[in-house]
Short mmCIF file of N, CA and C in Angstrom, two decimals:
data_model
loop_
_atom_site.label_atom_id
_atom_site.label_comp_id
_atom_site.label_asym_id
_atom_site.label_seq_id
_atom_site.Cartn_x
_atom_site.Cartn_y
_atom_site.Cartn_z
N UNK A 1 -0.11 0.43 4.08
CA UNK A 1 -0.56 0.83 2.78
C UNK A 1 -0.15 -0.25 1.77
N UNK A 2 -0.99 -0.42 0.77
CA UNK A 2 -0.76 -1.41 -0.27
C UNK A 2 -0.86 -0.75 -1.64
N UNK A 3 -0.12 -1.34 -2.59
CA UNK A 3 -0.17 -0.84 -3.96
C UNK A 3 -0.29 -2.04 -4.90
N UNK A 4 -1.20 -1.92 -5.86
CA UNK A 4 -1.41 -2.99 -6.83
C UNK A 4 -0.30 -2.97 -7.87
N UNK A 5 0.06 -4.15 -8.36
CA UNK A 5 1.11 -4.28 -9.39
C UNK A 5 0.55 -4.99 -10.60
N UNK A 6 0.83 -4.40 -11.78
CA UNK A 6 0.39 -4.98 -13.05
C UNK A 6 1.51 -5.76 -13.71
N UNK A 7 1.11 -6.75 -14.50
CA UNK A 7 2.04 -7.44 -15.38
C UNK A 7 2.38 -6.49 -16.52
N UNK A 8 3.65 -6.42 -16.86
CA UNK A 8 4.07 -5.56 -17.97
C UNK A 8 3.47 -6.06 -19.28
N UNK A 9 3.34 -7.37 -19.39
CA UNK A 9 2.86 -7.96 -20.64
C UNK A 9 1.34 -7.88 -20.75
N UNK A 10 0.63 -8.39 -19.75
CA UNK A 10 -0.84 -8.48 -19.85
C UNK A 10 -1.57 -7.25 -19.33
N UNK A 11 -0.88 -6.43 -18.55
CA UNK A 11 -1.48 -5.25 -17.91
C UNK A 11 -2.54 -5.62 -16.88
N UNK A 12 -2.58 -6.88 -16.44
CA UNK A 12 -3.51 -7.31 -15.41
C UNK A 12 -2.82 -7.24 -14.05
N UNK A 13 -3.61 -7.04 -13.00
CA UNK A 13 -3.07 -7.01 -11.65
C UNK A 13 -2.59 -8.42 -11.30
N UNK A 14 -1.33 -8.55 -10.89
CA UNK A 14 -0.76 -9.86 -10.60
C UNK A 14 -0.26 -10.00 -9.16
N UNK A 15 -0.08 -8.88 -8.47
CA UNK A 15 0.39 -8.94 -7.10
C UNK A 15 0.10 -7.62 -6.41
N UNK A 16 0.40 -7.61 -5.11
CA UNK A 16 0.21 -6.43 -4.28
C UNK A 16 1.54 -6.16 -3.58
N UNK A 17 1.89 -4.91 -3.45
CA UNK A 17 3.08 -4.52 -2.70
C UNK A 17 2.63 -3.96 -1.36
N UNK A 18 3.12 -4.56 -0.27
CA UNK A 18 2.89 -3.97 1.07
C UNK A 18 4.03 -2.98 1.25
N UNK A 19 3.70 -1.70 1.20
CA UNK A 19 4.72 -0.66 1.15
C UNK A 19 5.49 -0.50 2.46
N UNK A 20 4.94 -0.92 3.57
CA UNK A 20 5.62 -0.77 4.85
C UNK A 20 6.96 -1.51 4.88
N UNK A 21 7.01 -2.68 4.20
CA UNK A 21 8.24 -3.47 4.21
C UNK A 21 8.64 -3.97 2.82
N UNK A 22 8.03 -3.39 1.79
CA UNK A 22 8.32 -3.75 0.39
C UNK A 22 8.17 -5.24 0.10
N UNK A 23 7.12 -5.84 0.68
CA UNK A 23 6.84 -7.25 0.45
C UNK A 23 5.84 -7.39 -0.68
N UNK A 24 6.18 -8.23 -1.67
CA UNK A 24 5.24 -8.54 -2.74
C UNK A 24 4.37 -9.70 -2.31
N UNK A 25 3.07 -9.53 -2.50
CA UNK A 25 2.09 -10.54 -2.10
C UNK A 25 1.39 -11.03 -3.36
N UNK A 26 1.53 -12.30 -3.68
CA UNK A 26 0.83 -12.84 -4.86
C UNK A 26 -0.67 -12.93 -4.60
N UNK A 27 -1.45 -12.85 -5.66
CA UNK A 27 -2.90 -13.00 -5.52
C UNK A 27 -3.23 -14.49 -5.47
N UNK A 28 -2.98 -15.06 -4.31
CA UNK A 28 -3.12 -16.50 -4.09
C UNK A 28 -3.90 -16.71 -2.81
N UNK A 29 -5.08 -17.30 -2.93
CA UNK A 29 -5.96 -17.46 -1.78
C UNK A 29 -5.38 -18.36 -0.70
N UNK A 30 -4.33 -19.13 -1.00
CA UNK A 30 -3.68 -19.97 0.01
C UNK A 30 -2.60 -19.22 0.78
N UNK A 31 -2.31 -17.99 0.39
CA UNK A 31 -1.26 -17.19 1.01
C UNK A 31 -1.85 -16.39 2.17
N UNK A 32 -1.28 -16.53 3.37
CA UNK A 32 -1.82 -15.82 4.53
C UNK A 32 -1.65 -14.30 4.42
N UNK A 33 -0.57 -13.84 3.79
CA UNK A 33 -0.40 -12.40 3.58
C UNK A 33 -1.50 -11.84 2.69
N UNK A 34 -1.91 -12.63 1.71
CA UNK A 34 -3.00 -12.23 0.81
C UNK A 34 -4.31 -12.10 1.58
N UNK A 35 -4.59 -13.06 2.44
CA UNK A 35 -5.81 -13.00 3.26
C UNK A 35 -5.76 -11.78 4.18
N UNK A 36 -4.60 -11.50 4.77
CA UNK A 36 -4.45 -10.33 5.65
C UNK A 36 -4.61 -9.03 4.86
N UNK A 37 -4.06 -8.99 3.66
CA UNK A 37 -4.20 -7.82 2.79
C UNK A 37 -5.68 -7.50 2.56
N UNK A 38 -6.45 -8.51 2.18
CA UNK A 38 -7.88 -8.27 1.91
C UNK A 38 -8.60 -7.79 3.17
N UNK A 39 -8.33 -8.41 4.30
CA UNK A 39 -8.97 -8.00 5.55
C UNK A 39 -8.60 -6.57 5.92
N UNK A 40 -7.31 -6.24 5.83
CA UNK A 40 -6.86 -4.90 6.22
C UNK A 40 -7.46 -3.82 5.32
N UNK A 41 -7.54 -4.08 4.03
CA UNK A 41 -8.13 -3.09 3.13
C UNK A 41 -9.61 -2.91 3.44
N UNK A 42 -10.32 -4.01 3.66
CA UNK A 42 -11.74 -3.89 4.01
C UNK A 42 -11.93 -3.17 5.34
N UNK A 43 -10.91 -3.24 6.23
CA UNK A 43 -10.95 -2.54 7.52
C UNK A 43 -10.47 -1.10 7.43
N UNK A 44 -10.09 -0.66 6.20
CA UNK A 44 -9.74 0.75 6.03
C UNK A 44 -8.31 1.06 5.65
N UNK A 45 -7.46 0.04 5.47
CA UNK A 45 -6.07 0.31 5.04
C UNK A 45 -6.08 0.94 3.65
N UNK A 46 -5.13 1.83 3.42
CA UNK A 46 -5.05 2.53 2.14
C UNK A 46 -4.60 1.59 1.03
N UNK A 47 -5.25 1.69 -0.12
CA UNK A 47 -4.91 0.91 -1.29
C UNK A 47 -4.69 1.86 -2.46
N UNK A 48 -3.55 1.68 -3.14
CA UNK A 48 -3.24 2.47 -4.32
C UNK A 48 -3.41 1.60 -5.55
N UNK A 49 -3.86 2.21 -6.64
CA UNK A 49 -3.92 1.46 -7.89
C UNK A 49 -2.50 1.31 -8.43
N UNK A 50 -2.35 0.63 -9.54
CA UNK A 50 -1.02 0.36 -10.09
C UNK A 50 -0.27 1.61 -10.53
N UNK A 51 -0.99 2.72 -10.68
CA UNK A 51 -0.35 3.99 -11.06
C UNK A 51 0.00 4.84 -9.85
N UNK A 52 -0.30 4.34 -8.64
CA UNK A 52 0.02 5.07 -7.42
C UNK A 52 -1.06 6.00 -6.93
N UNK A 53 -2.23 5.97 -7.56
CA UNK A 53 -3.35 6.81 -7.13
C UNK A 53 -4.08 6.14 -5.97
N UNK A 54 -4.33 6.88 -4.92
CA UNK A 54 -5.04 6.33 -3.77
C UNK A 54 -6.50 6.09 -4.14
N UNK A 55 -6.96 4.88 -3.88
CA UNK A 55 -8.35 4.53 -4.15
C UNK A 55 -9.22 4.99 -2.98
N UNK A 56 -10.46 5.36 -3.27
CA UNK A 56 -11.39 5.66 -2.19
C UNK A 56 -11.69 4.34 -1.48
N UNK A 57 -12.23 4.43 -0.29
CA UNK A 57 -12.57 3.20 0.43
C UNK A 57 -13.60 2.38 -0.35
N UNK A 58 -14.53 3.06 -0.98
CA UNK A 58 -15.53 2.35 -1.78
C UNK A 58 -14.88 1.63 -2.96
N UNK A 59 -13.96 2.29 -3.65
CA UNK A 59 -13.26 1.64 -4.77
C UNK A 59 -12.45 0.44 -4.27
N UNK A 60 -11.75 0.63 -3.16
CA UNK A 60 -10.94 -0.45 -2.60
C UNK A 60 -11.83 -1.63 -2.19
N UNK A 61 -12.93 -1.35 -1.53
CA UNK A 61 -13.86 -2.41 -1.13
C UNK A 61 -14.38 -3.17 -2.34
N UNK A 62 -14.77 -2.45 -3.38
CA UNK A 62 -15.27 -3.09 -4.59
C UNK A 62 -14.20 -3.97 -5.23
N UNK A 63 -12.96 -3.48 -5.27
CA UNK A 63 -11.87 -4.26 -5.85
C UNK A 63 -11.67 -5.55 -5.06
N UNK A 64 -11.61 -5.44 -3.74
CA UNK A 64 -11.38 -6.61 -2.88
C UNK A 64 -12.51 -7.62 -3.05
N UNK A 65 -13.72 -7.16 -3.16
CA UNK A 65 -14.87 -8.07 -3.28
C UNK A 65 -14.84 -8.86 -4.60
N UNK A 66 -14.13 -8.35 -5.61
CA UNK A 66 -14.03 -9.05 -6.90
C UNK A 66 -12.92 -10.10 -6.91
N UNK A 67 -12.05 -10.07 -5.90
CA UNK A 67 -10.93 -11.01 -5.85
C UNK A 67 -11.40 -12.38 -5.36
N UNK A 68 -10.64 -13.43 -5.76
CA UNK A 68 -10.99 -14.78 -5.25
C UNK A 68 -10.67 -14.93 -3.80
#
């Protein structure tokens, strides 16, 4: 499961938390954890928004498709 994290200042999504091991993953296309995060969510892994609400698979897919 993954959870999105917002910047306190800008309120924009700045990273992802992999909840299984509390690993923060930056939104960086050169990061292999980031690539795995996108693949796993598109394959059905649960994604929570920054408020902890579980996104539907359609919402999660749409979010992932907007990322670099």
